[in-house]
GROMACS .gro file of C-alpha atoms in nm:
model
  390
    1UNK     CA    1  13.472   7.538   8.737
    2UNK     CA    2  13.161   7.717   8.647
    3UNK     CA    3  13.046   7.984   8.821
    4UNK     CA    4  12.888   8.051   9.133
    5UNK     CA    5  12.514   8.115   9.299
    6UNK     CA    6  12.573   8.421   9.472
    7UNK     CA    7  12.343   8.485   9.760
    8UNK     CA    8  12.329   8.792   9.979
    9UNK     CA    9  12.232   8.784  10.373
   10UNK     CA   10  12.085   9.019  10.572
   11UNK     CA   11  12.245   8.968  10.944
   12UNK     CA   12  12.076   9.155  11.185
   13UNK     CA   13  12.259   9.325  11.481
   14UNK     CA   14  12.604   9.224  11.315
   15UNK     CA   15  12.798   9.463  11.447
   16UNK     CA   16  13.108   9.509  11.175
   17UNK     CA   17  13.208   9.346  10.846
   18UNK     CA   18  13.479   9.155  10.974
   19UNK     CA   19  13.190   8.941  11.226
   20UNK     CA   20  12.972   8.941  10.942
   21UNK     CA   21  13.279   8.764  10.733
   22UNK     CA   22  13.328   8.526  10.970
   23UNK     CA   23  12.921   8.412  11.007
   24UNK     CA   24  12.941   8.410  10.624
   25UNK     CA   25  13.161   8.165  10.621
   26UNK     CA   26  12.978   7.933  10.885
   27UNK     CA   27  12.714   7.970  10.670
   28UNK     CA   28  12.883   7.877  10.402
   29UNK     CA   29  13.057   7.572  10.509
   30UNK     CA   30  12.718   7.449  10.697
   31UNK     CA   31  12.500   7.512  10.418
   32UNK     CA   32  12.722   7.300  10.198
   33UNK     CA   33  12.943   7.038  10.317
   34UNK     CA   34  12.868   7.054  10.729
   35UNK     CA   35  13.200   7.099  10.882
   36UNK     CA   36  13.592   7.143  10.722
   37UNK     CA   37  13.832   7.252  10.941
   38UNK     CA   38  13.821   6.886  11.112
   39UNK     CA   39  13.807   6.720  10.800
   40UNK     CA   40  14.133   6.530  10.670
   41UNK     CA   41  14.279   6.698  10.443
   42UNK     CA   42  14.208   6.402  10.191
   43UNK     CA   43  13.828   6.473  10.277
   44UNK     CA   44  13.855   6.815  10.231
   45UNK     CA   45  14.018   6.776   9.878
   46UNK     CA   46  13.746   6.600   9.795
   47UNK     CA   47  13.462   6.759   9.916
   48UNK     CA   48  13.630   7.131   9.807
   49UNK     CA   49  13.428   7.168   9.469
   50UNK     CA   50  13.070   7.124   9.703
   51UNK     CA   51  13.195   7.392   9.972
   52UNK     CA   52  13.067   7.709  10.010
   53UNK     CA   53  13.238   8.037  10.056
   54UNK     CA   54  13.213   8.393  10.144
   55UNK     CA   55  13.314   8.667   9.970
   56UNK     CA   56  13.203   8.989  10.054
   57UNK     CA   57  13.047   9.143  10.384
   58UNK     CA   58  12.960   9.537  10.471
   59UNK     CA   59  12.748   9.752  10.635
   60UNK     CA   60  12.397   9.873  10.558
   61UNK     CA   61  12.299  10.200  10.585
   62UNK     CA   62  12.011  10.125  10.828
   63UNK     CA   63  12.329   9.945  11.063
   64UNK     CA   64  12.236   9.606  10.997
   65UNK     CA   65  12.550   9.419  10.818
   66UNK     CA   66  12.538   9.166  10.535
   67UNK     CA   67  12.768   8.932  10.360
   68UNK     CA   68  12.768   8.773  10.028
   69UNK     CA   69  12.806   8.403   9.965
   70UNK     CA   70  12.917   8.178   9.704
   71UNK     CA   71  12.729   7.808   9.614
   72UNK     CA   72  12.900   7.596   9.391
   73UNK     CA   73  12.593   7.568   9.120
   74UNK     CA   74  12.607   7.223   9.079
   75UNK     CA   75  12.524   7.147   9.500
   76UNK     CA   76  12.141   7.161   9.334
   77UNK     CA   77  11.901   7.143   9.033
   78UNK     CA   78  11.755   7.441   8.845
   79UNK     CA   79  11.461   7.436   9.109
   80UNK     CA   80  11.333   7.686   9.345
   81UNK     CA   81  11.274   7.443   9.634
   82UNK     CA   82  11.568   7.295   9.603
   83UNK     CA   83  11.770   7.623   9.568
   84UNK     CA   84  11.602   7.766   9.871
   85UNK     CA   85  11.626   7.446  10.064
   86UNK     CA   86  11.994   7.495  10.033
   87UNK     CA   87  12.043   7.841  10.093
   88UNK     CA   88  11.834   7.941  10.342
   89UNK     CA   89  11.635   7.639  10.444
   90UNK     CA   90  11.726   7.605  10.818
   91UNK     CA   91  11.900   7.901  10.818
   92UNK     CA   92  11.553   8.065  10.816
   93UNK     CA   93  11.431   7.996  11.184
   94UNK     CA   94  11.714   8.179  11.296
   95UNK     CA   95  11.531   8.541  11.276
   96UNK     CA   96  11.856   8.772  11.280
   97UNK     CA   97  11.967   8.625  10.930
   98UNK     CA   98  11.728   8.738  10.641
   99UNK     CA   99  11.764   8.619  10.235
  100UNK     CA  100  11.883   8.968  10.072
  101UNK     CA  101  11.922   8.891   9.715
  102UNK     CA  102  12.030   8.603   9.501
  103UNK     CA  103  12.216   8.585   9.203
  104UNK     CA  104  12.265   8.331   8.910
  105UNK     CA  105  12.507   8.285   8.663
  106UNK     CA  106  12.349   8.217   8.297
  107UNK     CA  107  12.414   7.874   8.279
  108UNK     CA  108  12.190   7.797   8.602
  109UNK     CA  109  11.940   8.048   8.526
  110UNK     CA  110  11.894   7.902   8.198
  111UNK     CA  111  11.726   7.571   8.367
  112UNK     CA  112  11.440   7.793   8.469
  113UNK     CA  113  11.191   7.901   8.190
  114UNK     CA  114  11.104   8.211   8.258
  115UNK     CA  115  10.777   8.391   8.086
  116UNK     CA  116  10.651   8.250   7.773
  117UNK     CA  117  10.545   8.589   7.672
  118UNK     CA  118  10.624   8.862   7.881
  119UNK     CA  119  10.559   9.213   7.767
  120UNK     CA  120  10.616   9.205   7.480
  121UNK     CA  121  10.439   8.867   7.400
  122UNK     CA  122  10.118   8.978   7.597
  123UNK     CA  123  10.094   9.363   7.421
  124UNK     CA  124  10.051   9.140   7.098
  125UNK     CA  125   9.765   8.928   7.213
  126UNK     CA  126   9.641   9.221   7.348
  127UNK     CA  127   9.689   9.445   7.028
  128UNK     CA  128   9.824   9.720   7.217
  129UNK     CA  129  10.105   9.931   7.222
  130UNK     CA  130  10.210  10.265   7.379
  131UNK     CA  131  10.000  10.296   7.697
  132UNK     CA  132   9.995  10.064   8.007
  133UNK     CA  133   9.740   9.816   8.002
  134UNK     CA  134   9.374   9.826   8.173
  135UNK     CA  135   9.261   9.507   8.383
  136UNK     CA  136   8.942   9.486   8.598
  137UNK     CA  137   8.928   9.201   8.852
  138UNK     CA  138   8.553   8.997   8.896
  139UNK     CA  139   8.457   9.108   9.225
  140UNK     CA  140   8.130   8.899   9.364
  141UNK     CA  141   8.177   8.562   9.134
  142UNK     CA  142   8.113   8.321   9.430
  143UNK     CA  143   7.756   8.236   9.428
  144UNK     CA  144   7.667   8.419   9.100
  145UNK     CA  145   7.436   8.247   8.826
  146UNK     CA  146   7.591   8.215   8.514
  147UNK     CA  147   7.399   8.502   8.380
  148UNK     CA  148   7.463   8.720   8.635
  149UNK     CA  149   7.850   8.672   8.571
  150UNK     CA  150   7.782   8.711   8.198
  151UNK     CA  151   7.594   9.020   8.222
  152UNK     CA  152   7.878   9.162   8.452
  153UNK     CA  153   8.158   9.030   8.232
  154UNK     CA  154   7.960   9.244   7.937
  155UNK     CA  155   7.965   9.569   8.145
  156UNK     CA  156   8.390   9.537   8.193
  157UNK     CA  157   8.422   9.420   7.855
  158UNK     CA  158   8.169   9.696   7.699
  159UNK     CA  159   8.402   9.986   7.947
  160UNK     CA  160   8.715   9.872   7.724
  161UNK     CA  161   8.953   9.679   7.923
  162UNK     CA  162   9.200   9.493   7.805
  163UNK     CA  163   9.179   9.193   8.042
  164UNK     CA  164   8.932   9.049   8.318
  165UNK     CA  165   9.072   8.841   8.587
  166UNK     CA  166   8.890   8.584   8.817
  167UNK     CA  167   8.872   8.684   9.168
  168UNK     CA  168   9.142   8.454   9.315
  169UNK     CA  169   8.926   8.318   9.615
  170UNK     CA  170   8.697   8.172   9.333
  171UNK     CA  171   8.766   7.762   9.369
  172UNK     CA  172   8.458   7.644   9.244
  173UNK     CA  173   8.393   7.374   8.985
  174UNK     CA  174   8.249   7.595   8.696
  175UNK     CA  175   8.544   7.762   8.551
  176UNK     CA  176   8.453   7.580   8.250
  177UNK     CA  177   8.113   7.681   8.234
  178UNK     CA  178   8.229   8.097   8.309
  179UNK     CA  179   8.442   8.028   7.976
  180UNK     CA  180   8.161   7.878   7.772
  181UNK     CA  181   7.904   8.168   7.936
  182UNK     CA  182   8.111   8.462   7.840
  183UNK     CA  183   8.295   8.339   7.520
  184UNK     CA  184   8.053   8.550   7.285
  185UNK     CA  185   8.170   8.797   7.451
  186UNK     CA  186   8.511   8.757   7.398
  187UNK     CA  187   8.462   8.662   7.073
  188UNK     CA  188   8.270   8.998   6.998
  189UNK     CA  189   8.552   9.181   7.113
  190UNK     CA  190   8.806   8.944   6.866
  191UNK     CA  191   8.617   9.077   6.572
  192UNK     CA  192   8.599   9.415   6.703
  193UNK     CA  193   8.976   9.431   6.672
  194UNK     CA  194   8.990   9.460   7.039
  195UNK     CA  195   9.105   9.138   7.200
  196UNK     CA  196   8.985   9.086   7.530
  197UNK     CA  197   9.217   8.822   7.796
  198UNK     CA  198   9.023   8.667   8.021
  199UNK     CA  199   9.232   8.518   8.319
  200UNK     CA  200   9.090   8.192   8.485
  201UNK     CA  201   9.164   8.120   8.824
  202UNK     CA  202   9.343   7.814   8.832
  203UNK     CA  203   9.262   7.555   9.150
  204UNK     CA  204   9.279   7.206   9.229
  205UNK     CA  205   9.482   6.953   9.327
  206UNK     CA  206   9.854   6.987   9.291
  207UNK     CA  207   9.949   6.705   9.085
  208UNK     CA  208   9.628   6.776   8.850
  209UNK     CA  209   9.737   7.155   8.777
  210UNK     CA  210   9.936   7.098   8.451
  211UNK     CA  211   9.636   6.859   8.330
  212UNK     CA  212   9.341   7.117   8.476
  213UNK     CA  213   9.542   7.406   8.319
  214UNK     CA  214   9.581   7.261   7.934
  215UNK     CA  215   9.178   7.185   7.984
  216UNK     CA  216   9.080   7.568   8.093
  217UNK     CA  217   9.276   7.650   7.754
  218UNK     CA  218   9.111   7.402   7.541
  219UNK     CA  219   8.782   7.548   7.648
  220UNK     CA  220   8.908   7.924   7.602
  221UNK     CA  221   9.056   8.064   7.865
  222UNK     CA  222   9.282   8.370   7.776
  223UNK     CA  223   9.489   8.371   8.098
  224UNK     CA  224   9.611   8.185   8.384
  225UNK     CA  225   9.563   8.284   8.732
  226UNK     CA  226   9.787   8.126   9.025
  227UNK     CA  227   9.809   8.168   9.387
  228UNK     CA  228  10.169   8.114   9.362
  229UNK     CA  229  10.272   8.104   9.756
  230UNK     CA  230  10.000   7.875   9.813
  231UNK     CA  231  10.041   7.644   9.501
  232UNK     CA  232  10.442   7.674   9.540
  233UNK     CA  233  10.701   7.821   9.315
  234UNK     CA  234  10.767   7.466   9.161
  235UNK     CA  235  10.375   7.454   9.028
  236UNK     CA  236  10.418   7.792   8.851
  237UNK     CA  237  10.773   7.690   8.721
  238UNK     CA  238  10.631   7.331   8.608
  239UNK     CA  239  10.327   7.508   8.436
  240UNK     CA  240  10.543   7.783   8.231
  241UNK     CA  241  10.736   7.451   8.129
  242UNK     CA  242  10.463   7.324   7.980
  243UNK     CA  243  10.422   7.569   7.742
  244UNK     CA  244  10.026   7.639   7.790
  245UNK     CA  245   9.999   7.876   7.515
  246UNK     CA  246   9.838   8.157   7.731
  247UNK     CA  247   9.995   8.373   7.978
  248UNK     CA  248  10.056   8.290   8.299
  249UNK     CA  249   9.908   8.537   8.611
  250UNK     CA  250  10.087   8.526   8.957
  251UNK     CA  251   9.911   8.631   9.263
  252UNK     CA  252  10.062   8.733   9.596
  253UNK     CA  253   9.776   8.557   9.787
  254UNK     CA  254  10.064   8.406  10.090
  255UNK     CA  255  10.335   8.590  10.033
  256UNK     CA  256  10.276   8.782  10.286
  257UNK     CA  257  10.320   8.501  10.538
  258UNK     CA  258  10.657   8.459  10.415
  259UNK     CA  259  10.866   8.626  10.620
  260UNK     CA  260  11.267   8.663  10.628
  261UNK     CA  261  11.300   8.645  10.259
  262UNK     CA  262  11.325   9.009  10.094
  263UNK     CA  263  11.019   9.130   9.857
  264UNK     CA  264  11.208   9.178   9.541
  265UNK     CA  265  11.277   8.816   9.577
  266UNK     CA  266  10.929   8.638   9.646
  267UNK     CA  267  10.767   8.914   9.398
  268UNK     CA  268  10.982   8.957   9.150
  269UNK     CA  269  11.301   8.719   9.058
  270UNK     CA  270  11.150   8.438   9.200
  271UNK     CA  271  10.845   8.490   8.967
  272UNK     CA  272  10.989   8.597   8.666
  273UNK     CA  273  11.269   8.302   8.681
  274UNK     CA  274  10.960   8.053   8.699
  275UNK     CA  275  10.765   8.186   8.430
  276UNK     CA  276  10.495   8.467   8.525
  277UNK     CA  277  10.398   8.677   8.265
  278UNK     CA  278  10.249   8.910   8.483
  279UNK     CA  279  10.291   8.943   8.837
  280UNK     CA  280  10.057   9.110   9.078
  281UNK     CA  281  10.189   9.282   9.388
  282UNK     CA  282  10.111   9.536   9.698
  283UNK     CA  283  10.147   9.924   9.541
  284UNK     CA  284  10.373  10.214   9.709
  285UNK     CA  285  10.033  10.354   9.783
  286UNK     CA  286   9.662  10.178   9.817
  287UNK     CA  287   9.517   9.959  10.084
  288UNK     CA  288   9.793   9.737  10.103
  289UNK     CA  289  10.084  10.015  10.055
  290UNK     CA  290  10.482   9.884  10.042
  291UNK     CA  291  10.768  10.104  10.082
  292UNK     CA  292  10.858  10.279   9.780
  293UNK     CA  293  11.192  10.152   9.788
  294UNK     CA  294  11.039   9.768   9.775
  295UNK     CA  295  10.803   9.826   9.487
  296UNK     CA  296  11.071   9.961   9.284
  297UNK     CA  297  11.330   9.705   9.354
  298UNK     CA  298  11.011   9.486   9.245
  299UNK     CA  299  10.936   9.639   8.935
  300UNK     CA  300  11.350   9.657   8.868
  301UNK     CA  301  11.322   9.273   8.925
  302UNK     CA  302  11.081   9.238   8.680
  303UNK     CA  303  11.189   9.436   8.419
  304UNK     CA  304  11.565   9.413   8.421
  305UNK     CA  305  11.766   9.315   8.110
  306UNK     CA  306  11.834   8.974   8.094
  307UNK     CA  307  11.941   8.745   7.762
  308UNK     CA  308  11.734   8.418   7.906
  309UNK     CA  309  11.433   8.541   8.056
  310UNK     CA  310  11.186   8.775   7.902
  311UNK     CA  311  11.057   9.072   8.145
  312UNK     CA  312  10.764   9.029   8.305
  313UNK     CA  313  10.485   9.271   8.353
  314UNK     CA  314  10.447   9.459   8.711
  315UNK     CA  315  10.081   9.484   8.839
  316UNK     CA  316  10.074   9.720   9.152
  317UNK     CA  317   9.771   9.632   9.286
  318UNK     CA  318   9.525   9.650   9.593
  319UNK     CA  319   9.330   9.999   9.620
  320UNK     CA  320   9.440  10.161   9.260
  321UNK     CA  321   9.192  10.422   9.187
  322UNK     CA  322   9.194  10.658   8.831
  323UNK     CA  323   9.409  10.966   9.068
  324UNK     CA  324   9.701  10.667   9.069
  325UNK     CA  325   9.730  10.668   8.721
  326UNK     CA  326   9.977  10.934   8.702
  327UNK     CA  327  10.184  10.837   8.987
  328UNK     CA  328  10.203  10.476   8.818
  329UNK     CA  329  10.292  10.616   8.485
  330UNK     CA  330  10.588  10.830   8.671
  331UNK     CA  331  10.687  10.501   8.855
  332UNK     CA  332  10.668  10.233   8.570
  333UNK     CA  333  10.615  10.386   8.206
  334UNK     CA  334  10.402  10.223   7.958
  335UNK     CA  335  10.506   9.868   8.075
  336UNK     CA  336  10.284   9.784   8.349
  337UNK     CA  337   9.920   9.706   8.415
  338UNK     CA  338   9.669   9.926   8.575
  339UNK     CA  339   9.477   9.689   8.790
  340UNK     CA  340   9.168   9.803   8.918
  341UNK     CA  341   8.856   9.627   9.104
  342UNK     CA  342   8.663   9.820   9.353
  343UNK     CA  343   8.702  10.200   9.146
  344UNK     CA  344   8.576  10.009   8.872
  345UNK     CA  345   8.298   9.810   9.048
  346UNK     CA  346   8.214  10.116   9.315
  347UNK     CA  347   8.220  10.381   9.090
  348UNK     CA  348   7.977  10.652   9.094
  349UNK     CA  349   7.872  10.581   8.730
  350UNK     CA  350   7.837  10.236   8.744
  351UNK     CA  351   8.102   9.946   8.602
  352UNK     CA  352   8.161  10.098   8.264
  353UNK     CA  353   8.173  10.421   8.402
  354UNK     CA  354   8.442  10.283   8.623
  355UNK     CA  355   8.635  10.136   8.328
  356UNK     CA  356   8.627  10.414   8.108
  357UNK     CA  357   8.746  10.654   8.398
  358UNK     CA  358   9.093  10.461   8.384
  359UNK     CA  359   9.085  10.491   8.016
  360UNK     CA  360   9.066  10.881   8.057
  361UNK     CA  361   9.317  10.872   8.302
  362UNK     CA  362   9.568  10.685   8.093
  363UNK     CA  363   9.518  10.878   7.812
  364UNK     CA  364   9.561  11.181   7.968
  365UNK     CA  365   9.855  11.053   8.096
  366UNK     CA  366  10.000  10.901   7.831
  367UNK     CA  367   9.906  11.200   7.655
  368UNK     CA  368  10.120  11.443   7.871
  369UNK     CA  369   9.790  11.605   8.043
  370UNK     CA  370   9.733  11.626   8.453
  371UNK     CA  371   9.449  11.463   8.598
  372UNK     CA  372   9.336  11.770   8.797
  373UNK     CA  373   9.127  11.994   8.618
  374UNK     CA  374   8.973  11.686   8.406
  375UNK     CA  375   8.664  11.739   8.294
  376UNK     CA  376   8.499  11.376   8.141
  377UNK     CA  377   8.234  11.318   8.335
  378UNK     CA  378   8.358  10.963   8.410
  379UNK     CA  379   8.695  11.056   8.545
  380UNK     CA  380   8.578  11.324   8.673
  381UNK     CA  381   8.374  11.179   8.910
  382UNK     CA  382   8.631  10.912   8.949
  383UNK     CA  383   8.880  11.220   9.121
  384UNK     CA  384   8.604  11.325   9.316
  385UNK     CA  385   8.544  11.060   9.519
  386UNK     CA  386   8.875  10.919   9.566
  387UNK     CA  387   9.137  11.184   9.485
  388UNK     CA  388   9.432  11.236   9.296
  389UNK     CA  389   9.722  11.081   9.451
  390UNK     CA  390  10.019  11.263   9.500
   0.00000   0.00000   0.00000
């Protein structure tokens, strides 16, 4: 028998392990073959090698209890919806049980494709090595002429970052002309020895993603962005199938809305298992600030050994200003991406100021020096107006 899916719950207001036992194994039986104990005992030989089980329960230190369950792996394909479905599907309206962790043996996990480049992957298409890398996001592309986008595509590109992503509320129809506008550009920066990835917001309808997608990189897009909780899990795991040739972005637009199901999961194994390079998600600190504890169970999610599935890179995002950088490198290293839009766009200096401000902070950094005390004018004025985080 191979082995099993195990899935952790979260049971709220379970008072003991030996209650939480016994809903684990409700949940078990219901979430597999319905009922047992008033099957025949021909049925239940028979139906034994679909049943669930549970096999571990305890207490959490905030009081809360949980218990650990065991799926048979072949109840369901190698597919989120159909994994969820069947772990947690209607077991979700029922707010005092909550998805804690799940957990595949190799042979499952290996039906999901995982990154096509991961870190290491995207450091070589970037050409860089030993520092985090530096990505500005394209504030203000809805109802910009094509100049006006080039000319502000120059100013992020001239700062030094390493990549540019799309804004991802941009769903018009001229992707392919922001390619065409801004390929010298990118080009520039090819000879330069610098490549720049640009990452193209990827819309449209569902069952024309895969076609749309191998289009955007025909015409030169870099990257791949996705609103993966609005496009689905299955359209981000059906696109890293394909093989694009270009990383693949994943943004948290939605996730929010997705309640019950811990962040570690939605933001990081679910991701990485379906084949984001990169994953963008709410910081320990910013405008849209996590617990600490999350974003580093994130981050752990990402990055975690694993002999299928390369690692994917963490992007904290959502208020990151130049006084973060240290407080990222202490949290993540060198593998993680310092993504910045309105300290780049709203900084004192102007948009290249803004860039190179980051690029003083990481090298500092990276270079064992504090930020306080700095005295480039660009970070410097960078620390004055929004601090150094602590």
């Amino acid at each position: 028998m191979s082995e099993p899916i195990l899935v952790r719950y979260r049971l709220l207001g379970c008072p003991d392990e030996a209650t939480a036992l016994k809903k684990g194994e409700s949940v078990a039986v219901g979430m597999t073959v319905g009922s047992w104990t008033d099957l025949p005992a021909a049925e239940q030989e028979a139906m034994r090698p679909y049943k669930g089980s549970a096999v571990a329960s305890g207490m959490e230190a905030g009081g809360d209890a949980w218990v650990e369950v065991a799926y048979p792996a072949g109840n369901f394909p190698a597919r989120l919806p159909a994994l969820l479905t069947c772990v947690f599907g209607k077991l979700s309206l029922d707010a005092r049980v909550q998805l804690a962790d799940v957990t595949l043996p190799p042979t499952f996990a290996a039906g999901f494709p995982g990154p096509q480049f991961g870190i290491r992957g995207v450091r070589e298409r970037a050409g860089i090595s030993g520092r985090p890398l530096l990505m500005s996001i394209f504030k203000s592309g809805l109802g910009m002429s094509l100049e006006d986008f080039a000319q502000a595509f120059a100013e992020q590109a001239d700062g030094g970052v390493d990549l540019i992503k799309d804004d991802e509320i941009v769903f018009d129809t001229r992707a392919f002309e922001r390619i065409r506008a801004v390929a010298p550009i990118v080009e520039a920066r090819a000879r330069s020895g610098r490549p720049l990835i640009y990452a193209v917001n990827l819309g449209g309808p569902v069952e024309e993603l895969t076609t749309r997608a191998r289009c955007l990189v025909e015409a030169g897009a870099g990257a791949l962005l996705l609103n993966v909780a609005a496009y689905g899990f299955d359209s981000l795991h059906s696109l890293a199938a394909a093989k694009l040739g270009v990383p693949l972005l994943a943004h948290p637009a939605v996730a929010g809305a997705i309640t019950g199901i811990d962040r570690h999961l939605i933001l990081g194994k679910f991701m990485r298992w379906c084949g984001a390079d990169l994953v963008l998600f709410p910081g320990a600190y910013g405008s849209l600030a996590i617990p600490q504890s999350d974003a580093e169970a994130i981050k752990a999610a990402l990055v975690s050994a694993s002999k299928l599935h390369r690692r994917s890179w963490p992007v904290p995002s959502a208020g990151i200003h130049p006084g973060m950088v240290a407080r990222l490198q202490a949290d993540f290293g060198n593998d993680y991406v310092v993504n910045a839009g309105g300290a780049i766009h709203g900084h004192p200096l102007g948009v290249q100021g803004g860039v190179v401000a980051f690029r003083q902070a990481i090298a500092r950094v990276s270079g064992g020096m504090e930020l306080a005390g700095a005295d480039e004018p660009e970070l410097k004025a960078a620390l004055e107006k929004w601090g150094i985080a602590e």
